[in-house]
Short mmCIF file of C-alpha atoms and ligand atoms in Angstrom, two decimals:
data_model
loop_
_atom_site.label_atom_id
_atom_site.label_comp_id
_atom_site.label_asym_id
_atom_site.label_seq_id
_atom_site.Cartn_x
_atom_site.Cartn_y
_atom_site.Cartn_z
CA UNK A 1 3.50 1.52 19.71
CA UNK A 2 5.94 4.32 20.24
CA UNK A 3 4.26 7.62 21.11
CA UNK A 4 5.70 9.60 18.20
CA UNK A 5 4.09 12.44 16.28
CA UNK A 6 6.33 12.31 13.20
CA UNK A 7 3.67 13.30 10.67
CA UNK A 8 1.79 16.26 12.19
CA UNK A 9 0.96 18.70 9.42
CA UNK A 10 1.47 16.10 6.62
CA UNK A 11 -1.18 14.74 4.32
CA UNK A 12 -1.15 11.05 3.39
CA UNK A 13 -3.06 9.03 0.75
CA UNK A 14 -3.34 5.25 1.29
CA UNK A 15 -5.06 3.29 -1.49
CA UNK A 16 -7.11 0.33 -0.31
CA UNK A 17 -7.01 2.01 3.05
CA UNK A 18 -10.34 0.85 4.41
CA UNK A 19 -9.36 -2.66 5.63
CA UNK A 20 -6.52 -4.99 6.20
CA UNK A 21 -2.96 -3.69 5.94
CA UNK A 22 -4.17 -0.39 4.39
CA UNK A 23 -6.42 0.38 7.39
CA UNK A 24 -3.50 -0.34 9.80
CA UNK A 25 -1.28 2.07 7.84
CA UNK A 26 -4.01 4.74 7.94
CA UNK A 27 -4.37 4.28 11.74
CA UNK A 28 -0.62 4.50 12.28
CA UNK A 29 -0.19 7.68 10.26
CA UNK A 30 -3.21 9.25 12.03
CA UNK A 31 -1.89 8.24 15.45
CA UNK A 32 1.25 10.11 14.54
CA UNK A 33 -0.65 13.27 13.66
CA UNK A 34 -1.08 13.06 9.92
CA UNK A 35 -4.24 13.98 7.93
CA UNK A 36 -4.96 10.75 6.12
CA UNK A 37 -7.16 9.97 3.13
CA UNK A 38 -8.08 6.34 2.47
CA UNK A 39 -8.98 5.73 -1.21
CA UNK A 40 -11.01 2.55 -1.65
CA UNK A 41 -13.13 0.75 -4.14
CA UNK A 42 -16.23 0.07 -2.00
CA UNK A 43 -17.73 2.20 0.73
CA UNK A 44 -17.42 0.44 4.10
CA UNK A 45 -20.58 -0.19 6.07
CA UNK A 46 -19.31 2.27 8.70
CA UNK A 47 -19.47 5.04 6.10
CA UNK A 48 -16.81 7.67 6.57
CA UNK A 49 -16.03 6.70 10.20
CA UNK A 50 -13.07 4.27 9.94
CA UNK A 51 -12.38 3.94 13.68
CA UNK A 52 -14.15 3.91 17.12
CA UNK A 53 -11.98 6.76 18.11
CA UNK A 54 -13.13 10.42 17.63
CA UNK A 55 -9.58 11.81 17.38
CA UNK A 56 -8.62 9.27 14.68
CA UNK A 57 -11.87 9.84 12.78
CA UNK A 58 -11.24 13.56 12.77
CA UNK A 59 -7.86 12.99 11.07
CA UNK A 60 -9.02 10.37 8.56
CA UNK A 61 -11.38 10.52 5.62
CA UNK A 62 -12.66 7.97 3.15
CA UNK A 63 -13.00 8.63 -0.60
CA UNK A 64 -14.31 6.19 -3.23
CA UNK A 65 -11.85 5.60 -6.07
CA UNK A 66 -10.97 2.77 -8.43
CA UNK A 67 -7.14 2.78 -8.79
CA UNK A 68 -7.41 1.13 -12.21
CA UNK A 69 -9.15 4.22 -13.62
CA UNK A 70 -7.19 7.45 -14.06
CA UNK A 71 -10.28 9.59 -14.10
CA UNK A 72 -11.53 8.04 -10.88
CA UNK A 73 -8.19 8.63 -9.11
CA UNK A 74 -7.93 12.17 -10.44
CA UNK A 75 -11.41 13.07 -9.20
CA UNK A 76 -10.57 11.80 -5.72
CA UNK A 77 -7.23 13.61 -5.63
CA UNK A 78 -8.70 16.88 -6.94
CA UNK A 79 -11.25 16.69 -4.15
CA UNK A 80 -8.46 16.25 -1.48
CA UNK A 81 -6.40 19.10 -3.06
CA UNK A 82 -9.36 21.55 -2.55
CA UNK A 83 -8.78 21.35 1.24
CA UNK A 84 -5.18 20.15 1.41
CA UNK A 85 -3.02 21.92 -1.21
CA UNK A 86 -0.04 19.81 -0.24
CA UNK A 87 0.08 15.93 -0.27
CA UNK A 88 3.38 14.60 0.97
CA UNK A 89 2.97 10.87 1.20
CA UNK A 90 1.44 8.21 -1.10
CA UNK A 91 1.10 4.58 -0.11
CA UNK A 92 0.18 2.41 -3.07
CA UNK A 93 -1.42 -0.45 -1.10
CA UNK A 94 -4.58 -1.53 -2.98
CA UNK A 95 -4.17 -5.04 -4.23
CA UNK A 96 -6.10 -8.12 -5.22
CA UNK A 97 -5.46 -11.84 -5.77
CA UNK A 98 -7.07 -14.10 -8.40
CA UNK A 99 -5.07 -17.32 -7.71
CA UNK A 100 -4.99 -20.25 -10.04
CA UNK A 101 -2.47 -22.48 -11.78
CA UNK A 102 -1.39 -21.00 -15.08
CA UNK A 103 -3.10 -23.67 -17.14
CA UNK A 104 -6.44 -22.69 -15.45
CA UNK A 105 -5.85 -19.00 -15.12
CA UNK A 106 -8.11 -16.92 -17.37
CA UNK A 107 -6.91 -13.88 -19.22
CA UNK A 108 -9.40 -11.88 -17.11
CA UNK A 109 -7.71 -13.04 -13.96
CA UNK A 110 -4.35 -12.06 -15.28
CA UNK A 111 -5.56 -8.65 -16.42
CA UNK A 112 -7.42 -7.73 -13.30
CA UNK A 113 -4.46 -8.50 -10.93
CA UNK A 114 -1.99 -6.70 -13.14
CA UNK A 115 -4.32 -3.76 -13.61
CA UNK A 116 -5.06 -3.29 -9.87
CA UNK A 117 -1.67 -4.14 -8.36
CA UNK A 118 0.70 -2.65 -10.95
CA UNK A 119 -1.15 -0.22 -13.19
CA UNK A 120 -3.01 1.09 -10.15
CA UNK A 121 0.30 2.13 -8.57
CA UNK A 122 1.37 3.77 -11.88
CA UNK A 123 -1.91 5.71 -12.13
CA UNK A 124 -1.96 7.01 -8.57
CA UNK A 125 1.77 7.96 -8.80
CA UNK A 126 1.19 9.77 -12.15
CA UNK A 127 -1.79 11.70 -10.87
CA UNK A 128 -0.04 12.79 -7.68
CA UNK A 129 3.56 13.23 -8.65
CA UNK A 130 3.12 16.71 -10.22
CA UNK A 131 1.96 18.00 -6.80
CA UNK A 132 4.96 16.36 -5.14
CA UNK A 133 7.34 17.81 -7.79
CA UNK A 134 5.97 21.35 -7.23
CA UNK A 135 6.44 20.88 -3.42
CA UNK A 136 10.00 19.51 -4.00
CA UNK A 137 8.97 16.87 -1.41
CA UNK A 138 7.32 13.43 -1.70
CA UNK A 139 7.38 9.94 -0.17
CA UNK A 140 5.92 7.10 -2.17
CA UNK A 141 5.79 3.69 -0.68
CA UNK A 142 4.64 0.74 -2.79
CA UNK A 143 3.31 -2.37 -1.11
CA UNK A 144 4.83 -5.43 -2.84
CA UNK A 145 4.94 -8.99 -1.63
CA UNK A 146 7.51 -11.62 -0.79
CA UNK A 147 6.11 -13.58 -3.82
CA UNK A 148 7.34 -10.79 -6.07
CA UNK A 149 10.82 -12.05 -5.25
CA UNK A 150 10.26 -15.75 -4.52
CA UNK A 151 7.37 -16.62 -6.89
CA UNK A 152 4.58 -18.89 -5.76
CA UNK A 153 2.63 -21.73 -7.32
CA UNK A 154 -0.90 -20.55 -8.31
CA UNK A 155 0.08 -16.86 -8.15
CA UNK A 156 1.81 -16.22 -11.50
CA UNK A 157 -0.35 -13.12 -12.10
CA UNK A 158 0.07 -11.82 -8.47
CA UNK A 159 3.79 -12.45 -8.28
CA UNK A 160 4.39 -10.89 -11.74
CA UNK A 161 2.43 -7.83 -10.56
CA UNK A 162 4.54 -7.57 -7.42
CA UNK A 163 7.80 -8.16 -9.24
CA UNK A 164 6.72 -5.45 -11.61
CA UNK A 165 6.29 -3.07 -8.66
CA UNK A 166 9.98 -3.58 -7.74
CA UNK A 167 11.09 -2.37 -11.16
CA UNK A 168 8.57 0.44 -11.06
CA UNK A 169 9.78 1.53 -7.60
CA UNK A 170 13.43 1.65 -8.77
CA UNK A 171 12.58 3.43 -12.06
CA UNK A 172 10.57 6.22 -10.47
CA UNK A 173 13.02 6.49 -7.59
CA UNK A 174 15.67 7.46 -10.22
CA UNK A 175 13.22 9.68 -12.17
CA UNK A 176 12.14 11.78 -9.17
CA UNK A 177 15.18 11.78 -6.92
CA UNK A 178 16.25 15.26 -8.01
CA UNK A 179 12.87 16.56 -6.77
CA UNK A 180 13.30 15.07 -3.34
CA UNK A 181 10.68 12.47 -3.98
CA UNK A 182 11.76 9.21 -2.42
CA UNK A 183 10.25 5.88 -3.56
CA UNK A 184 10.55 2.60 -1.78
CA UNK A 185 8.84 -0.81 -1.65
CA UNK A 186 7.73 -2.73 1.40
CA UNK A 187 7.17 -6.43 0.69
CA UNK A 188 5.07 -8.24 3.29
CA UNK A 189 5.19 -11.98 3.82
CA UNK A 190 2.06 -13.67 5.20
CA UNK A 191 -0.12 -11.13 7.04
CA UNK A 192 -3.27 -11.78 9.02
CA UNK A 193 -5.90 -9.91 6.87
CA UNK A 194 -9.22 -10.62 5.04
CA UNK A 195 -7.07 -11.40 1.93
CA UNK A 196 -5.32 -14.33 3.69
CA UNK A 197 -8.27 -15.53 5.92
CA UNK A 198 -9.85 -17.07 2.84
CA UNK A 199 -6.81 -19.37 2.18
CA UNK A 200 -7.23 -23.08 3.14
CA UNK A 201 -5.71 -24.49 6.33
CA UNK A 202 -3.19 -26.51 4.28
CA UNK A 203 -1.96 -23.45 2.49
CA UNK A 204 -1.77 -21.51 5.76
CA UNK A 205 0.21 -24.43 7.41
CA UNK A 206 2.66 -24.50 4.39
CA UNK A 207 3.24 -20.73 4.70
CA UNK A 208 3.84 -21.10 8.50
CA UNK A 209 6.46 -23.82 7.90
CA UNK A 210 8.38 -21.42 5.66
CA UNK A 211 8.52 -18.46 8.11
CA UNK A 212 11.63 -18.53 10.34
CA UNK A 213 9.96 -16.42 12.95
CA UNK A 214 7.05 -18.93 13.12
CA UNK A 215 4.28 -16.43 13.36
CA UNK A 216 2.09 -14.45 10.85
CA UNK A 217 2.70 -10.75 10.49
CA UNK A 218 0.17 -8.47 11.99
CA UNK A 219 -0.87 -5.58 9.74
CA UNK A 220 0.84 -3.20 12.24
CA UNK A 221 4.20 -4.94 11.48
CA UNK A 222 3.87 -3.64 7.93
CA UNK A 223 2.56 -0.22 8.96
CA UNK A 224 5.54 0.27 11.16
CA UNK A 225 8.06 -0.11 8.27
CA UNK A 226 5.88 2.03 5.88
CA UNK A 227 5.87 4.84 8.45
CA UNK A 228 9.63 4.55 8.82
CA UNK A 229 10.10 4.96 5.04
CA UNK A 230 7.75 8.05 5.17
CA UNK A 231 9.71 9.49 8.16
CA UNK A 232 12.72 11.76 8.25
CA UNK A 233 14.77 8.83 9.55
CA UNK A 234 14.63 7.42 6.02
CA UNK A 235 15.65 10.58 4.20
CA UNK A 236 18.68 8.94 2.57
CA UNK A 237 16.80 5.82 1.35
CA UNK A 238 15.32 5.54 -2.11
CA UNK A 239 14.73 2.71 -4.59
CA UNK A 240 14.92 0.16 -1.79
CA UNK A 241 12.99 -3.07 -1.25
CA UNK A 242 12.48 -4.24 2.34
CA UNK A 243 10.94 -7.64 3.05
CA UNK A 244 8.76 -7.67 6.14
CA UNK A 245 8.21 -11.35 6.17
CA UNK A 246 9.57 -12.96 9.36
CA UNK A 247 12.69 -14.08 7.40
CA UNK A 248 10.97 -15.93 4.53
CA UNK A 249 13.08 -14.34 1.79
CA UNK A 250 16.75 -13.94 2.79
P1 NDP B 1 -7.29 -6.68 1.56
O1 NDP B 1 -7.98 -7.50 0.50
O2 NDP B 1 -7.65 -6.88 3.00
O3 NDP B 1 -7.43 -5.12 1.24
C1 NDP B 1 -7.15 -4.69 -0.05
C2 NDP B 1 -7.80 -3.31 -0.16
O4 NDP B 1 -7.55 -2.85 -1.60
C3 NDP B 1 -9.36 -3.41 -0.04
O5 NDP B 1 -9.80 -2.37 0.81
C4 NDP B 1 -9.82 -3.28 -1.49
O6 NDP B 1 -11.03 -2.61 -1.53
C5 NDP B 1 -8.79 -2.38 -2.06
N1 NDP B 1 -8.87 -2.43 -3.52
C6 NDP B 1 -8.90 -3.50 -4.29
N2 NDP B 1 -9.02 -3.16 -5.63
C7 NDP B 1 -9.09 -1.77 -5.57
C8 NDP B 1 -9.28 -0.81 -6.63
N3 NDP B 1 -9.33 -1.19 -7.95
N4 NDP B 1 -9.31 0.48 -6.29
C9 NDP B 1 -9.17 0.89 -4.98
N5 NDP B 1 -9.05 -0.02 -4.00
C10 NDP B 1 -8.99 -1.33 -4.29
O7 NDP B 1 -5.74 -6.86 1.31
P2 NDP B 1 -4.53 -6.80 2.30
O8 NDP B 1 -4.72 -5.78 3.32
O9 NDP B 1 -4.17 -8.16 2.75
O10 NDP B 1 -3.42 -6.36 1.29
C11 NDP B 1 -2.92 -5.03 1.12
C12 NDP B 1 -1.75 -5.07 0.24
O11 NDP B 1 -0.68 -5.88 0.74
C13 NDP B 1 -2.00 -5.61 -1.16
O12 NDP B 1 -1.27 -4.90 -2.09
C14 NDP B 1 -1.52 -7.07 -1.06
O13 NDP B 1 -1.08 -7.49 -2.31
C15 NDP B 1 -0.32 -6.83 -0.15
N6 NDP B 1 0.14 -8.05 0.52
C16 NDP B 1 -0.69 -8.66 1.41
C17 NDP B 1 -0.26 -9.80 2.06
C18 NDP B 1 -1.07 -10.53 3.10
O14 NDP B 1 -0.68 -11.61 3.59
N7 NDP B 1 -2.32 -10.08 3.38
C19 NDP B 1 1.02 -10.39 1.76
C20 NDP B 1 1.82 -9.65 0.84
C21 NDP B 1 1.36 -8.48 0.27
P3 NDP B 1 -12.49 -3.31 -1.52
O15 NDP B 1 -12.57 -3.94 -0.13
O16 NDP B 1 -13.41 -2.25 -1.69
O17 NDP B 1 -12.47 -4.31 -2.57
#
């Protein structure tokens, strides 16, 4: 990893930041000097210490929040604002899967995926964007998925939620551009995380066959691009979708 400190003095919120891709994003921002708050549904066993590294732990905090509930997100963000009056970067990363063929998919499976993956991003953005507007500075990065573009058997709910995030990204990019709030979407392919570990070997092999680079992504592959979008190097980019998928969608 490059030894950059691009985010010293910046405050970052990462939803679903206690494990998987979110944890890697938290680590990367903290390594680059940011003060990072991970908002997550369940308290990890390690409590508030996310890393084995004192410096990283001093820059990172964990707050319980359910992204599907506006009052829960607002309570967490109000808590952060007490000590950090500016919040520059939001990463809408929290996401779930409830896979099934449409004929077997329950309405509850549909609703919970749309609610977490799409409505969750709307709620977090809505709660935080006033602060960003007042600052005349903000970077919002939504974590989509390659299946939001390509579709996938058994993931009608998930791919609809991720396709919805693309439209959401472009709409709010237009809405907030005049306030210097840039909004982009990073769409991972198949990443090695707890979410994908539970897939069957057959499904994993099928995925592998469709990846031109013939390897799974590591969470850090995604974190690198998220941090690029949050950095000054991306200050003329908004409303963009970047696939980080080893070439699956091209
Ligand atoms: P994980 O399941 O490993 O982590 C997801 C995180 O989101 C968990 O910490 C989870 O919390 C949290 N979360 C779930 N629901 C809520 C909620 N209502 N409120 C707050 N936090 C919540 O997933 P990944 O790291 O694999 O995925 C991260 C993002 O990347 C997701 O948006 C996913 O769709 C996307 N993605 C992942 C891919 C992959 O291959 N892994 C591929 C493409 C996209 P808890 O543990 O407490 O439930």
